[in-house]
XYZ file of C-alpha atoms in Angstrom:
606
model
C 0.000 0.000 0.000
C 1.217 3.526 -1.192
C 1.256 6.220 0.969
C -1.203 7.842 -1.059
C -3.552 5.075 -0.469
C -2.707 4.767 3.539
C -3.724 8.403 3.481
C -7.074 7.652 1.112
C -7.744 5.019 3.540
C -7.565 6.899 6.992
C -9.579 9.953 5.437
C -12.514 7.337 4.210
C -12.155 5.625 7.161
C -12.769 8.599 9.029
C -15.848 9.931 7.340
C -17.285 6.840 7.526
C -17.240 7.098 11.446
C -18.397 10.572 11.527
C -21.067 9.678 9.189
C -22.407 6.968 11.794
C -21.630 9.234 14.911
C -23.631 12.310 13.677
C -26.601 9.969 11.763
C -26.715 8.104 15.991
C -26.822 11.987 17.591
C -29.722 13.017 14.977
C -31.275 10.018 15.498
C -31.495 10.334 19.468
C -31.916 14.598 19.162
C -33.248 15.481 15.681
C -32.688 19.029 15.740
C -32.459 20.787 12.569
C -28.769 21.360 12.983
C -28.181 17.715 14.239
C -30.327 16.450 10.934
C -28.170 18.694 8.418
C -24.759 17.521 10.339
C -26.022 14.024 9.492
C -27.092 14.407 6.092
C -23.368 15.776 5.296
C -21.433 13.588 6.835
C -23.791 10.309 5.599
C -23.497 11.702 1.865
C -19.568 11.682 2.597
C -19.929 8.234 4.144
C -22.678 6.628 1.095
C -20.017 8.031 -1.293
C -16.881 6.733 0.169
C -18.531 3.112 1.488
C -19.587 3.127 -2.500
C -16.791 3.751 -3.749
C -14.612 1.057 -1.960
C -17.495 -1.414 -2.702
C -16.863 -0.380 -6.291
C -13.064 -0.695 -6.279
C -13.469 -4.007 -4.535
C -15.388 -6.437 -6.968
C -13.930 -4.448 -10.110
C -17.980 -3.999 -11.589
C -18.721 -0.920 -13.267
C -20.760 0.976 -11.325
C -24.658 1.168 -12.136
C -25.818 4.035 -13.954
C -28.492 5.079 -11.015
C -25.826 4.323 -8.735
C -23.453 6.836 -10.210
C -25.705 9.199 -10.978
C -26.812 9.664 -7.322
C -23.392 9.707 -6.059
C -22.709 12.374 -8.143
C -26.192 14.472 -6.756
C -24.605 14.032 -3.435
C -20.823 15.445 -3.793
C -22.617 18.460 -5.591
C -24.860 18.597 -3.050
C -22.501 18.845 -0.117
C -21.934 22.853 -1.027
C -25.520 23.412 0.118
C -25.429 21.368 2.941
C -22.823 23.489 4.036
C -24.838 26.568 3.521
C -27.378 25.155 5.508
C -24.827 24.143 8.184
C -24.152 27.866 8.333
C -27.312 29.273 8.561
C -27.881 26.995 11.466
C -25.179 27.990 13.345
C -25.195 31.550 12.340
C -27.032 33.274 9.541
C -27.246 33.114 5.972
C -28.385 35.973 3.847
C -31.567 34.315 1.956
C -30.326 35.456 -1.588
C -27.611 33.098 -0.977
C -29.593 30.131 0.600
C -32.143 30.580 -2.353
C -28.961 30.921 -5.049
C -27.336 27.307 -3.583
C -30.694 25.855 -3.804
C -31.078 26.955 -7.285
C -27.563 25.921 -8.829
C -27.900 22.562 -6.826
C -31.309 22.194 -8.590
C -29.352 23.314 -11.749
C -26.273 20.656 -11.220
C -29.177 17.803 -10.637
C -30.667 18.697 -13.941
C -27.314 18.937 -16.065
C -26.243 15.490 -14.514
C -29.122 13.772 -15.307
C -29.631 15.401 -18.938
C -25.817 14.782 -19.455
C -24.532 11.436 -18.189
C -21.029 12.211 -19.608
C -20.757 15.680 -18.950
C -19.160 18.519 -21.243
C -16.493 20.159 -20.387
C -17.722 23.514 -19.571
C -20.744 21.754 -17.495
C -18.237 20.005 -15.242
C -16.003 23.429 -14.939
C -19.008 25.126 -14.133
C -20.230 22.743 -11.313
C -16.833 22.889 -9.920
C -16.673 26.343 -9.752
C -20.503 26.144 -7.898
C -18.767 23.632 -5.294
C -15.337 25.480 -4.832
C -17.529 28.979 -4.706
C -20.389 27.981 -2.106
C -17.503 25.843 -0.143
C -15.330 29.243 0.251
C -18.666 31.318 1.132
C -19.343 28.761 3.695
C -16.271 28.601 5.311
C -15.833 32.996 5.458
C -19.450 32.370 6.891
C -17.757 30.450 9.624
C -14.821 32.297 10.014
C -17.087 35.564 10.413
C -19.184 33.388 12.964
C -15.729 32.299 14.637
C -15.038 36.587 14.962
C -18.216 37.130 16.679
C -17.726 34.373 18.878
C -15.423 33.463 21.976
C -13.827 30.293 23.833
C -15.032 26.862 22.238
C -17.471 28.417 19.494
C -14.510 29.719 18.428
C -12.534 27.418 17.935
C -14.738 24.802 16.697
C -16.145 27.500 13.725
C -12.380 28.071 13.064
C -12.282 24.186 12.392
C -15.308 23.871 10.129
C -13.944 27.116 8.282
C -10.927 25.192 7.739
C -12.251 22.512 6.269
C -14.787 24.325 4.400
C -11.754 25.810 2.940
C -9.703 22.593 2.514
C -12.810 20.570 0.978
C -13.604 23.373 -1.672
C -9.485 23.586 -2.452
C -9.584 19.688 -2.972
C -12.695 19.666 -5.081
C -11.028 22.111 -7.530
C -7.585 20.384 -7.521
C -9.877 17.572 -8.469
C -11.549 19.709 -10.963
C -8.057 20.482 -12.636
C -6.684 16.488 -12.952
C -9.324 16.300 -15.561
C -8.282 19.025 -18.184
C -4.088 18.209 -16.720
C -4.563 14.291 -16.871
C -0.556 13.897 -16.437
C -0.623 15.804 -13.274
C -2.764 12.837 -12.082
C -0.926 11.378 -9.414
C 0.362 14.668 -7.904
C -3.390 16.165 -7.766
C -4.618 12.997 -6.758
C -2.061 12.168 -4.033
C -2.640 16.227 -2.641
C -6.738 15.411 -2.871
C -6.439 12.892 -0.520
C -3.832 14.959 1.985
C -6.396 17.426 1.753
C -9.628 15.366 2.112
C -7.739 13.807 4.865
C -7.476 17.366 6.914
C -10.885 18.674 5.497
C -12.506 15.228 7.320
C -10.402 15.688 10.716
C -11.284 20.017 10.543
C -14.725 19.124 10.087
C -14.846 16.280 12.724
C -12.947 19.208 15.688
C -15.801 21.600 14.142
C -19.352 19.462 13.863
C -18.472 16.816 16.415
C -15.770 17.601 18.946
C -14.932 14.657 21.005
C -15.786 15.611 24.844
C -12.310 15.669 25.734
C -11.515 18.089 23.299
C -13.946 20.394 24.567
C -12.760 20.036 28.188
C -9.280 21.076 26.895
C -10.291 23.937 24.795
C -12.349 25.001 28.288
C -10.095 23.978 30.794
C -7.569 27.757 30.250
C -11.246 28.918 30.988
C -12.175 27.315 33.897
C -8.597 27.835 35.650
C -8.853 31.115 35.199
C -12.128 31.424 37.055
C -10.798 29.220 39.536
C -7.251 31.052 40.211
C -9.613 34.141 40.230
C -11.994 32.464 42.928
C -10.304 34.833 45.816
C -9.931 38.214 43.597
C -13.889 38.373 42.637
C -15.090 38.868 45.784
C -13.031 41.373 46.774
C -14.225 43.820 43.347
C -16.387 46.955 45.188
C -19.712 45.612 44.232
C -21.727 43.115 43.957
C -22.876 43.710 40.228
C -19.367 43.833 39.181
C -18.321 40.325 40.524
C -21.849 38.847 38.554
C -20.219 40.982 35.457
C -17.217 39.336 35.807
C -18.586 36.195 36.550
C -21.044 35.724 33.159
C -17.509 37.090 30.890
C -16.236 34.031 32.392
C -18.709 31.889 31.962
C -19.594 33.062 28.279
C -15.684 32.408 27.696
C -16.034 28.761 29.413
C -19.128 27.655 27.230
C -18.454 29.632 24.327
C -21.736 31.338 24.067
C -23.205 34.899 26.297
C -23.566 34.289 30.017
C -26.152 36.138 32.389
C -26.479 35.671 36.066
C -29.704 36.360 38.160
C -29.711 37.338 41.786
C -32.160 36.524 44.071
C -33.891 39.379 45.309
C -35.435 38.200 48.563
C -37.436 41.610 49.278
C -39.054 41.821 45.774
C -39.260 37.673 45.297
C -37.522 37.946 41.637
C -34.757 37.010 40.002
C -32.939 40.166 39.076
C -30.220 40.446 36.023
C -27.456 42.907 36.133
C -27.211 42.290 32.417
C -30.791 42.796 30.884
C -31.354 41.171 27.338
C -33.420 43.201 24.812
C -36.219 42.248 24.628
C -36.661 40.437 28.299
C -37.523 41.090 31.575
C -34.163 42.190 33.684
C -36.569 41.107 36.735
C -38.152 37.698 36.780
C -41.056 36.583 38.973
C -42.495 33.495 39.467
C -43.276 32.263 35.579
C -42.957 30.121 32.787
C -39.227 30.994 32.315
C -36.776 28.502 32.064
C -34.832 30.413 34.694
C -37.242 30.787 37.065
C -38.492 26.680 36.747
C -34.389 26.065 37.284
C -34.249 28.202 40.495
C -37.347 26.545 41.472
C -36.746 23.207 40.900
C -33.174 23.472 41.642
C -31.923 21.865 38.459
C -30.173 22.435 35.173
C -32.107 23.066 32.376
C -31.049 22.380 28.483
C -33.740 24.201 26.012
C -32.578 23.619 22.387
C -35.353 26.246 21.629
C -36.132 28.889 23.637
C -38.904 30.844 21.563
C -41.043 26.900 21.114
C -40.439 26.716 24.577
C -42.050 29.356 25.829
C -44.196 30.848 22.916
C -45.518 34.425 24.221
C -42.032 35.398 24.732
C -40.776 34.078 21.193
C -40.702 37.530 19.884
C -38.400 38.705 22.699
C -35.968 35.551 22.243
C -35.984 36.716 18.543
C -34.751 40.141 19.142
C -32.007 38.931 21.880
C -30.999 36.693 19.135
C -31.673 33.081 21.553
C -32.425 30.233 20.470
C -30.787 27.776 22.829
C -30.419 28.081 26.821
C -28.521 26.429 29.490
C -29.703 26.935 32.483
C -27.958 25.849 36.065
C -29.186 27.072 39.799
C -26.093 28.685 42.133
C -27.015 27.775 45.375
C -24.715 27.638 48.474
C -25.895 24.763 50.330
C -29.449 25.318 51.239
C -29.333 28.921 50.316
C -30.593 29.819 46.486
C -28.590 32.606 45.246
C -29.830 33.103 41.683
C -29.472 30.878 38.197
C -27.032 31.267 35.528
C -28.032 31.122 32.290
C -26.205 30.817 29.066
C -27.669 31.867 26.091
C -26.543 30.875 21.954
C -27.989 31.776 18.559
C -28.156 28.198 17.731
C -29.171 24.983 19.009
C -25.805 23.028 17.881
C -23.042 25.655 19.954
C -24.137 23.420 23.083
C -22.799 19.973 23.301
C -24.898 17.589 25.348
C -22.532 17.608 28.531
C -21.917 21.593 28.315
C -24.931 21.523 30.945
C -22.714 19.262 33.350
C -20.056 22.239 32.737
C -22.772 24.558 33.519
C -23.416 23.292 37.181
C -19.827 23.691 37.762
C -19.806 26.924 36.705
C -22.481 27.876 38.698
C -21.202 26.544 41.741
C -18.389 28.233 41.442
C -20.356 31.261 41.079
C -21.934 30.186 44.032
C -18.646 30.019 45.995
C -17.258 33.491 44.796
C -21.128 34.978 45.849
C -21.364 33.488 49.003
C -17.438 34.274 49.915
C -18.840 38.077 48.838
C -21.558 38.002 50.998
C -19.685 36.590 54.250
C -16.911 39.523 53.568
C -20.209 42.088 53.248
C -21.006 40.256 56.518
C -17.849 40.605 58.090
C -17.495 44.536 57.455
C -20.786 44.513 58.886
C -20.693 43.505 61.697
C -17.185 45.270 62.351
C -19.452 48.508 61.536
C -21.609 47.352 64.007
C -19.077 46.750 66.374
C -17.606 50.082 66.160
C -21.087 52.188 65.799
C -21.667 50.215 69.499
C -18.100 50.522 71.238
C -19.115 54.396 70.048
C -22.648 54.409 70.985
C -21.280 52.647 74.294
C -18.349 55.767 74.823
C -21.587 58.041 74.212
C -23.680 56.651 76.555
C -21.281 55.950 79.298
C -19.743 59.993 79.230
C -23.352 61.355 79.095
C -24.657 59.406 82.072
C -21.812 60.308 83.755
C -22.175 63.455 82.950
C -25.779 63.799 84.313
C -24.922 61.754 87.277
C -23.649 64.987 89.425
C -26.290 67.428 88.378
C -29.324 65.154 88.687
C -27.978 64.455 92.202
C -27.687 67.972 92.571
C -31.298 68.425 91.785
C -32.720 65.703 93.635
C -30.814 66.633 96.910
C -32.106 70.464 95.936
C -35.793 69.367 95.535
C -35.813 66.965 98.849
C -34.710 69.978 100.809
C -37.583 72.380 99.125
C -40.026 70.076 99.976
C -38.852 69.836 103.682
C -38.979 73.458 103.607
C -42.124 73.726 102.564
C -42.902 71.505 104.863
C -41.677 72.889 107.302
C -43.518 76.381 106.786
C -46.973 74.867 106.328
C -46.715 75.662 102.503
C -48.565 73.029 101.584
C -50.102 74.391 98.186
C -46.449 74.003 96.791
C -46.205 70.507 98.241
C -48.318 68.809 94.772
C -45.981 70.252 92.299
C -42.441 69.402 94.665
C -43.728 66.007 94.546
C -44.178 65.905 91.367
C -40.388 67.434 90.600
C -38.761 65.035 92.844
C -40.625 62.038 91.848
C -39.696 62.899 88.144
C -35.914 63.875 89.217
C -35.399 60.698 90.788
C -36.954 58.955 87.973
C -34.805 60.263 85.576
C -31.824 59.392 88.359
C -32.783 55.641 87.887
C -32.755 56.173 84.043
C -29.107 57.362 84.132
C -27.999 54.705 86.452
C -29.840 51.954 84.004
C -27.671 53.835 81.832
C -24.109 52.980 83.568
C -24.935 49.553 84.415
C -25.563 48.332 80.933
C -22.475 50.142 79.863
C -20.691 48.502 82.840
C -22.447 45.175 81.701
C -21.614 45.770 78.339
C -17.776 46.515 78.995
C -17.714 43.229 81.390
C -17.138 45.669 84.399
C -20.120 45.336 86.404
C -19.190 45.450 89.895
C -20.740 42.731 92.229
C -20.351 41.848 95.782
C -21.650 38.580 96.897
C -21.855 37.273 100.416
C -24.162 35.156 102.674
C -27.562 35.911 103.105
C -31.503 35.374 102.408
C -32.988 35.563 99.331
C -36.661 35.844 101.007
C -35.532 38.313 103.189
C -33.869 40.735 100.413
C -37.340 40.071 98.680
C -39.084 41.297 101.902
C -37.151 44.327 101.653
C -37.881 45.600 98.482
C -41.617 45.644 99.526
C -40.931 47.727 102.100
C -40.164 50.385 99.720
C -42.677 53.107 99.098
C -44.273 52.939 95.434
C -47.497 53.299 93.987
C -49.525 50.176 93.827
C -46.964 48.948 96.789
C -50.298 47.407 98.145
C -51.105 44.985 95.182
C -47.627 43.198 95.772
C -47.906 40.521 97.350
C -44.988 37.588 98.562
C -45.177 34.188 99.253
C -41.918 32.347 101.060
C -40.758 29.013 101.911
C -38.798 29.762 104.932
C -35.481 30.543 104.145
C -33.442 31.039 100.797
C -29.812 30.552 101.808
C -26.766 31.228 99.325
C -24.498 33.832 98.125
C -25.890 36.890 96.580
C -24.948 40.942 96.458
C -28.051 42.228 98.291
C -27.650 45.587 96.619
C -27.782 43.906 93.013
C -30.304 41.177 94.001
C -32.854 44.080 95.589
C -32.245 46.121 92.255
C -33.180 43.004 89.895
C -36.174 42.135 91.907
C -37.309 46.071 92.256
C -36.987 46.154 88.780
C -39.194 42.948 88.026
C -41.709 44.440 90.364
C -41.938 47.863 88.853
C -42.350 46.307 85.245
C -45.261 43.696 86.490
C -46.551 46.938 88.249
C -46.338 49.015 85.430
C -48.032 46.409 82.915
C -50.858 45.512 84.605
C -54.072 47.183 85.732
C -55.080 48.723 89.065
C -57.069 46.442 91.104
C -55.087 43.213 90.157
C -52.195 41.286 92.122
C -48.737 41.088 91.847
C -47.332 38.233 93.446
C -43.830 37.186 94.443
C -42.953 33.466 95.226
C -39.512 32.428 96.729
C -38.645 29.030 97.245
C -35.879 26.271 96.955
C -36.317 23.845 94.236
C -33.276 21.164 92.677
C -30.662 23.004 94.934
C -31.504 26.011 93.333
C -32.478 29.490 94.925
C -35.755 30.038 92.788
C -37.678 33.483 92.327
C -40.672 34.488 90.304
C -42.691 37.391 89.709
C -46.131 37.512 88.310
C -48.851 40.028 86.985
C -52.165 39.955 85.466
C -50.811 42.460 82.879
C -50.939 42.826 79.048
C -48.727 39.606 78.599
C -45.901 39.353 75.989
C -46.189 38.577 72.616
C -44.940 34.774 71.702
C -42.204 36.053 68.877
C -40.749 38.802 71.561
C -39.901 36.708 74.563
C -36.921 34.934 73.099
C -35.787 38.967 72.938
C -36.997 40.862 75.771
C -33.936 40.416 77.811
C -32.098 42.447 74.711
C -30.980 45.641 75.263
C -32.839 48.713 74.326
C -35.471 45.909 73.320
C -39.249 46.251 74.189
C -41.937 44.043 73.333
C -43.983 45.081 70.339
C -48.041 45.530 72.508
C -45.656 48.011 74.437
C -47.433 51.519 73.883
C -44.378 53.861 74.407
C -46.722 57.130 75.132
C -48.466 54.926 77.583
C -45.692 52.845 79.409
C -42.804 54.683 80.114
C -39.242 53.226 79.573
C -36.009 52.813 77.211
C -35.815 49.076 77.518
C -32.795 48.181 79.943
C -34.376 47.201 83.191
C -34.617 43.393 82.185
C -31.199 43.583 80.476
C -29.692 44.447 83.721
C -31.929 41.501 85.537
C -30.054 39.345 82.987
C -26.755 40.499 83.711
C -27.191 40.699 87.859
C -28.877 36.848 86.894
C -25.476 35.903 85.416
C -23.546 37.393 86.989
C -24.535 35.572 90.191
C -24.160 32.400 88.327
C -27.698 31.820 87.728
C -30.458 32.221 84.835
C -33.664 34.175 83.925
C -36.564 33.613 81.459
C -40.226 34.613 81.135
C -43.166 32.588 80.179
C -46.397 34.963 79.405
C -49.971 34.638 77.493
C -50.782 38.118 75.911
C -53.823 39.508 78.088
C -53.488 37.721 80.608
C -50.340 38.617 82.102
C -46.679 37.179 82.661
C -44.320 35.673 85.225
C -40.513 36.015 85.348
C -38.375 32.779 86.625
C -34.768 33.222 88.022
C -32.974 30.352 89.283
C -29.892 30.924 91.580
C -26.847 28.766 92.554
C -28.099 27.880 96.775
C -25.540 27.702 98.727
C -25.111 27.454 102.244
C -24.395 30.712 104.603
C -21.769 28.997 106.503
């Protein structure tokens, strides 16, 4: 065997297995582009399989035979116009020109078994012309396009190109018959690299494509730490669908989820579609959804009253892939192509890993938002805390200043029988000392909050520091009522202890109506020191009380005109609570009032 022949044999061999290959894919997807792949590469095959047959049992061929071999290498020029069109876009002058000089070619053939001359020059210049436009239609395709389209138009262009140069080499041997073996030996070189180009182009094997995407994909990976560092949000998703687009060869958008509006919103609107998507028909809403990749070979059949937008975008096929971050759903990404045959069947597996990765680089920008956050946060409070701490020390000496002042008017007045100015002294001191209380609330939650609460614990009774507190005078003393045990033995700061369970007492007092009991219970229970405090008040909401130990935190049936207060009293019971070792809660049913629990470490006095 020559190596003209060992070259003739690999190229047939080879379009046979491409014709098989692509007739297997139309038969399991018949797209339009999968059907036109198939009907080029079978003609190749038929006429090749034929013409071994033919060579084999030395018969001359049949006239039918022939002649429809013959309608099939002229028609391969059309097919490749039609290959085009369905990857890009053919004008329809040309479409309708091919159609009408294949038409032409079918005619002259059959009229003229033994061609002229000038009939066979003039079909090879139809091939070799139709074969170039073809392949400058693929080349301008290959311009427009990026990553794998790229490269795979640049293939078929190149065999476009090599096909249409063989054809015409071919076309020469017959009017230079002793340049036979040297056109016939650089026909089959260049059939040979015509059938490989076009198999790169049509039918790229899958590892091939994970080559030609892999620069691609390491870029986005090496880049995996830089994105979410970029200032915004909508310029990581920019940067995110240029790499995608690159990766799959086609244009890339990426949809966040907008929890507030419930929509998937695009940073990079499409003409002729919605930039926000709600819950619909659209394939990338169904993918969030559902939480799966989606493959639509056509978009506008798939989802007819938006055809016309598709259209204008220029869609017609759609990948689409959810980016979700474990259980959170983050948005979709979608690629988008002019034609159904720029996606291979496992680009959508190439999709999800895009789109986790985008998932990766969104959620890493989201704990970094986080993170500034809640350093913000921290900062706004250590300054909130400096604010808080210097003004209530700074109202600390004058308010004692006034309360001493009005104590000593009101003995005065006392004093001198003035009694019609006793009302309104009453009133000023009660008010003063009020405001007092609010400014030492004040410095123990900053002293809480700085982890500098002082606290003094030594031997004593919890039932008799309750016992104390109702000793103080208050209005609505009488409605407090306290049942004891006996004796409550263990370690406590009386001063703190008195202030947590004045402060209980005021709230259940405050809360709840005149006429109705409050009612203090002390008791030992599980070694513990146990307290509780209960009213017939307006209750607390069930979705506040996991919160009403917060600072600055108030339940939300609180009417601020009505009840007075800024919301630290129980966040200082929780602090005195733990600081003592001990824990607080609160169990309540609105309208019907609400009891306070503390538990305390009981120990023994000696």
């Amino acid at each position: 065997m020559t190596a003209v022949e060992l070259i003739q044999l690999v190229s047939q061999v080879v379009w046979v297995a491409l014709g098989v290959i692509t007739v297997v894919r139309a038969i399991r997807q018949p797209s339009r582009a999968n059907v036109d792949i198939a009907l080029f590469f079978a003609g190749l095959a038929f006429v090749t399989v034929e013409g071994r047959i033919a060579a084999a049992i030395e018969l001359p061929a049949a006239p039918l035979l022939t002649f429809l071999v013959r309608v099939i290498v002229v028609a391969l020029p059309y097919l490749l116009i039609r290959l085009a069109h369905d990857f890009g876009s053919v004008a329809l002058p040309v479409r309708r020109a091919a159609e009408i000089l294949l038409a032409a070619s079918v005619v002259a053939m059959a009229v003229f078994p033994d061609l002229p001359a000038q009939l066979t020059l003039s079909i090879v210049a139809y091939f070799v012309v139709f074969s170039l436009y073809a392949a400058v239609s693929f080349i301008r395709l290959a311009s427009r396009s990026h990553g794998v389209t790229r490269r795979r138009m640049h293939a078929v262009a190149w065999g476009s190109y090599l096909l249409g140069i063989a054809i015409l080499i071919a076309g020469v041997a017959i009017f230079a018959p002793a340049l036979g073996d040297l056109t016939r030996a650089v026909t089959q070189i260049l059939a040979l690299a015509s059938s490989l180009s076009y198999a790169v182009g049509f039918v790229p094997p899958t590892g091939l494509r994970r080559y030609w995407q892999l620069p691609e994909i390491r870029d986005l990976a090496r880049r995996v730490s830089e994105l979410p560092r970029l200032p915004t949000t909508e310029a990581i998703v920019r940067e995110l669908e240029k790499d995608a687009g690159r990766a799959l060869g086609a244009g890339a958008a990426i949809g966040i989820w907008d929890e507030s509006t419930g929509a998937l919103r695009f940073a990079s609107p499409l003409d002729g579609l919605p930039n926000e998507i709600q819950p619909s028909a659209f394939p990338s809403w169904r993918s969030f959804t559902e939480q799966r990749p989606l493959h639509i070979a056509d978009a506008a059949a798939a989802l007819p009253e938006r055809a016309e937008g598709y259209r204008r975008s220029n869609i017609r096929s759609l990948l689409v892939a959810p980016i979700t971050a474990g259980e959170r759903r983050l948005g979709v990404l979608v690629a988008y192509a002019p034609s159904e045959p720029i996606f291979a069947e496992d680009d959508i597996d190439l999709a999800v890993l895009l789109a986790q990765q985008a998932a990766v680089i969104l959620e890493s920008r989201d704990l970094i938002d986080e993170a500034a956050g809640v350093r913000a946060e921290a900062e706004a409070a250590r300054l909130k805390e400096d604010f808080v701490s210097a003004a209530a020390h700074d109202l600390k000496t004058p308010l004692t200043t006034i309360v001493a002042q009005a104590q000593l008017l009101e003995l005065r007045a006392q004093r001198a029988g003035r009694t019609d100015e006793l009302p309104g002294l009453g009133r000023l001191l009660r008010e003063t000392e009020r405001l007092a209380r609010l400014v030492d609330e004040l410095l123990d939650a900053s002293r809480l909050e700085r982890g500098a609460f002082p606290l003094h614990p030594e031997p004593g009774d919890l039932a008799t520091i309750a016992r104390s507190v109702l000793t103080r005078e208050r209005a609505g003393s009488e409605r407090v009522e306290l049942e004891s045990d006996g004796a409550v033995p263990g370690l406590y700061d009386p001063e703190r202890i008195a202030q947590l369970i004045d402060n209980l007492v005021e709230n259940a007092l405050k809360y709840s109506p005149d006429g109705t009991s409050v009612r203090i219970r002390v008791w030992r229970a599980d070694g513990s020191a146990r307290l509780a405090v209960t009213d017939q008040g307006i209750g607390i909401p069930r979705e506040d009380l996991p919160h009403v130990f917060d600072r600055f935190r108030r339940a939300s049936n609180v009417d601020a005109r009505r009840f007075a207060g800024i919301g630290l009293g129980l966040y200082i019971c929780r602090g005195i609570v733990e600081q003592h070792g001990g824990r607080i809660w609160a169990e309540s049913v609105p309208g019907r009032g609400t009891t306070f629990h503390l538990a305390l470490p009981s120990e023994s006095a000696g």
